Each structure stands twice: as C-alpha cells, then as structure tokens.
XYZ file of C-alpha atoms in Angstrom:
235
model
C 0.160 0.722 23.022
C -1.458 1.184 19.485
C 0.339 4.810 19.145
C 3.440 3.195 20.257
C 3.335 0.391 17.521
C 2.465 3.247 14.670
C 5.581 5.371 15.614
C 7.611 2.379 15.285
C 5.837 1.897 11.783
C 6.978 5.585 11.010
C 10.195 5.109 12.294
C 10.977 2.387 9.826
C 9.472 3.627 7.237
C 11.839 6.786 7.078
C 14.838 4.444 6.696
C 13.234 2.101 3.848
C 13.472 2.696 0.198
C 12.691 -0.690 -1.087
C 9.560 -0.952 -2.934
C 7.397 -4.111 -3.198
C 4.516 -5.459 -5.307
C 1.033 -5.468 -3.720
C 0.765 -1.266 -3.258
C -1.803 0.636 -5.151
C -1.423 4.570 -5.710
C -4.479 6.780 -6.818
C -3.086 10.093 -7.937
C -4.280 13.566 -8.319
C -7.960 12.941 -6.010
C -9.643 16.515 -5.858
C -10.590 17.004 -2.195
C -11.740 20.319 -2.446
C -15.995 21.043 -3.501
C -14.505 23.723 -5.301
C -13.607 23.094 -8.688
C -10.178 24.517 -9.547
C -7.536 24.590 -12.515
C -4.627 23.921 -10.501
C -3.323 21.482 -8.269
C -3.111 22.882 -5.188
C -6.249 20.866 -4.155
C -4.839 17.468 -4.668
C -4.099 14.175 -3.227
C -2.603 11.076 -3.560
C -3.355 7.552 -1.635
C -1.145 5.375 -1.119
C -2.490 1.776 0.015
C -2.193 -2.002 0.140
C -3.934 -4.569 -1.526
C -7.403 -5.039 -0.053
C -7.484 -7.699 2.604
C -10.713 -6.896 4.633
C -8.786 -5.357 7.467
C -9.424 -1.778 8.539
C -6.059 0.020 8.504
C -4.052 3.214 9.937
C -4.582 6.174 8.229
C -1.612 8.482 8.205
C -2.494 12.568 6.105
C 1.112 13.906 5.407
C 1.234 17.622 5.090
C 4.799 18.689 3.286
C 7.272 21.535 4.523
C 8.749 24.726 2.234
C 7.955 27.877 3.992
C 4.376 27.716 3.134
C 5.517 28.860 -0.349
C 6.875 25.605 -1.824
C 6.566 22.008 -1.682
C 4.501 19.045 -3.214
C 2.969 16.031 -2.922
C 5.006 14.454 -5.319
C 8.083 14.610 -3.545
C 7.104 12.037 -0.717
C 6.320 9.127 -2.778
C 9.001 7.288 -0.954
C 6.773 7.674 2.029
C 3.768 7.306 0.827
C 5.289 3.760 -0.783
C 7.505 3.067 2.947
C 4.015 3.372 5.005
C 1.644 1.463 2.600
C 3.937 -1.109 2.422
C 4.167 -1.452 6.633
C 0.336 -1.635 6.087
C -0.539 2.091 6.528
C -2.862 3.848 4.120
C -0.880 6.971 3.498
C -2.603 10.239 2.227
C -0.253 13.130 0.700
C -1.668 16.519 -0.010
C -0.948 19.446 -1.889
C -2.543 22.986 -0.287
C -2.430 26.609 -1.271
C 0.822 28.239 -1.285
C 2.195 31.954 -0.612
C 2.168 34.603 -1.906
C -1.249 33.428 -3.968
C -2.757 33.661 -0.220
C -2.011 33.416 3.284
C -2.349 30.771 6.346
C -5.627 30.575 6.635
C -6.502 29.458 3.140
C -3.476 27.035 3.879
C -5.030 25.569 6.870
C -8.683 25.728 5.278
C -7.240 23.479 2.534
C -5.865 20.978 4.946
C -9.063 20.916 7.067
C -10.695 20.268 3.923
C -8.674 17.658 2.624
C -9.099 15.904 6.204
C -12.728 15.764 5.707
C -12.582 14.181 2.119
C -10.417 11.240 4.018
C -12.655 11.380 7.072
C -15.587 10.309 4.419
C -13.678 8.524 2.043
C -10.848 6.781 3.435
C -12.551 3.608 4.289
C -12.959 2.706 0.568
C -8.962 2.398 0.262
C -9.272 -0.029 3.527
C -8.767 2.699 6.057
C -10.460 3.531 9.200
C -11.423 6.889 9.811
C -11.226 6.238 13.378
C -7.388 6.010 13.035
C -6.478 9.178 11.318
C -2.813 10.390 12.258
C -1.758 13.539 10.688
C 1.940 14.221 10.151
C 3.659 17.337 9.450
C 6.720 18.597 8.335
C 8.545 22.203 9.035
C 5.982 24.840 7.859
C 3.694 21.450 7.355
C 3.899 20.826 10.914
C 2.472 24.244 11.610
C -0.304 23.168 9.776
C -0.696 20.089 10.908
C -0.814 21.494 14.391
C -2.752 24.660 13.696
C -5.916 22.596 11.927
C -5.717 20.339 15.338
C -5.857 23.478 17.574
C -7.523 26.410 16.095
C -11.300 24.550 15.884
C -12.424 27.105 13.546
C -10.926 25.159 10.510
C -12.889 21.768 10.881
C -16.000 24.097 12.190
C -15.864 25.630 9.025
C -15.790 21.999 7.273
C -18.784 21.072 9.352
C -17.166 17.975 10.767
C -15.729 17.428 14.421
C -11.959 17.051 14.363
C -11.356 13.773 13.181
C -7.505 13.499 14.201
C -6.448 10.936 16.315
C -2.801 11.843 17.089
C -0.229 14.603 15.541
C 3.050 13.765 14.445
C 5.275 16.865 14.183
C 8.881 16.898 12.413
C 11.102 19.838 12.867
C 8.012 21.734 13.210
C 8.253 25.648 12.471
C 5.775 28.610 13.286
C 4.099 27.122 16.488
C 4.826 30.551 17.801
C 4.711 32.965 14.746
C 4.170 36.112 17.047
C 7.427 35.080 19.226
C 9.635 34.276 15.874
C 8.526 37.550 13.650
C 9.057 39.561 16.632
C 12.305 38.750 16.981
C 13.306 38.167 13.063
C 15.702 40.370 11.349
C 14.436 42.317 8.307
C 15.546 39.848 5.682
C 14.061 37.715 2.640
C 13.013 35.006 4.515
C 11.241 37.212 7.030
C 9.777 38.995 4.113
C 8.463 35.814 2.596
C 6.664 34.756 5.825
C 5.029 38.276 6.194
C 3.665 37.068 2.984
C 1.969 34.227 4.759
C 1.237 36.224 7.987
C 0.936 39.966 7.225
C 2.539 42.333 9.158
C -0.401 42.767 11.610
C 0.877 41.170 14.700
C -2.768 40.050 15.631
C -2.775 37.807 13.039
C 0.695 36.503 13.838
C -0.796 35.637 17.247
C -4.201 33.931 15.304
C -1.938 31.981 13.090
C 0.411 30.456 16.291
C -0.959 26.772 17.002
C 0.384 27.349 21.044
C -1.865 29.923 21.383
C -4.706 27.192 21.276
C -2.900 24.444 23.449
C -5.837 24.731 25.834
C -7.780 22.568 22.753
C -5.173 19.642 22.555
C -7.172 16.828 23.118
C -5.109 13.994 21.535
C -1.605 12.897 21.591
C 1.467 14.285 20.117
C 4.828 12.960 18.756
C 7.549 15.571 18.097
C 10.607 15.063 16.310
C 13.263 17.542 16.320
C 17.203 17.343 15.174
C 20.100 17.864 16.429
C 20.695 20.461 14.226
C 17.428 22.421 14.052
C 17.109 25.929 14.235
C 16.830 26.993 17.941
C 13.361 28.675 17.456
C 12.186 25.171 16.369
C 13.716 23.363 19.459
C 12.447 26.283 21.991
C 9.096 26.237 20.528
C 8.559 22.485 20.303
C 9.825 22.063 24.047
C 6.851 24.595 24.866
C 3.998 22.437 23.316
C-alpha cells in the first residue's frame, strides 16, 4: 500500500508545474569524499519545511545518453515532489567521454551513500529511499541496485527501498550493441562501454537480475524505442 501511494505522488508530480511557498532548496552539495573543481559530484535537495515527520525520499538520476544532462533541468520535478511531501534529491554524475559507465555508477552509489547518511537532516527517512532514473539514468539506477560491487565499494548495504524506471535504456547493452549499426550514436555508446564485449555484459543490469530484492516500477512510452520495450519486459 505504501508503494502504491508513492507511485500516485510521482504521477501527480509529473503533471503539475505550479510552485507554492514552504519548499526549501539546498543546491550544489558535494556528495563525494574527493574534492573536485567541477560540477559532476554535486546534488540538490528539495524539501518541505520541517514539521517533525520523517518523509519518503526520491533520488533522481537524469538521462542523456551517458554524455549529457544536468540536475538543473529537473528543478520542476524536485519542487513538485517536495510539494507532495517527498524529499527529492537530484544528482549530477561524471559523463562520457571523460569516463566510462563504471565511474558513473560509482558516482551514483556515492550519492546514495550521502543520502543515506544525511537525508534525515532534511526530514527524510533513510529507510524509505526510492531511486528514479530516466533513460541512461535508468540504466545507472538499475545497475547500482543489481550489481553489488558499487555499494560494496562504498562500504554500505544497498539503501534502495524501490526503483522507478522511466523509458530506461541499456538494461542489456550486450544485446543492444551486438545488433547496433555503425553510426555516431553507437560510437558515442562505445565511449561509455568500450569495444570490449565482456564489458558490455558487466555493464548490463539484466545480467544481475538474481540480485533484485526490492520492487520495481517501470514506465514505458507508447512510442519508445523497441529495445527499451523489449528489455523492460525482461526485468
């Protein structure tokens, strides 16, 4: 029942754009133990004014083909969710071609470690952390939830209560890249996953499906890419 209520809140947040008073925003918090001069390891927290309650927490991972995107684009989601009393954390992470998928997933797991350790300061309940990812961000959300090495490197147990995927791309990169045409988009993906087919496998969340212990909610658009539809049905 709790998960159903949270789902309803998310759907409502996507269709509301109004902003009301009482929402606080803490921007550009560094979640990494390593000091960097860039913006890749920063996050924003959107939260309602404190009233003593412990609230659900949503961490959003943006898409952008692993080579673009930024947290500022999704200010509306943070505000709308906070209006529905959901503490919302929107993160940046390292992008291709400066790094490959493992560094991105490690960034996401480190951001989730920060949330787990600090979200109570903003009224959030660390036992109720939901992760939402769109497109390539959905791939990273699914990967950190299924491939245990990322949270193991953070020295924490998986803190994710449930996962929400919106038109997730790349659940099986081995399948996708094996069939992909030689074009600019494929070459961009190879910057993220290399030309090594074994890495395509290790970067595919569907290869770790036996590790799934928590609920998933998957949204798929009617006009989405066939690979997204097919791979989402396999999860």
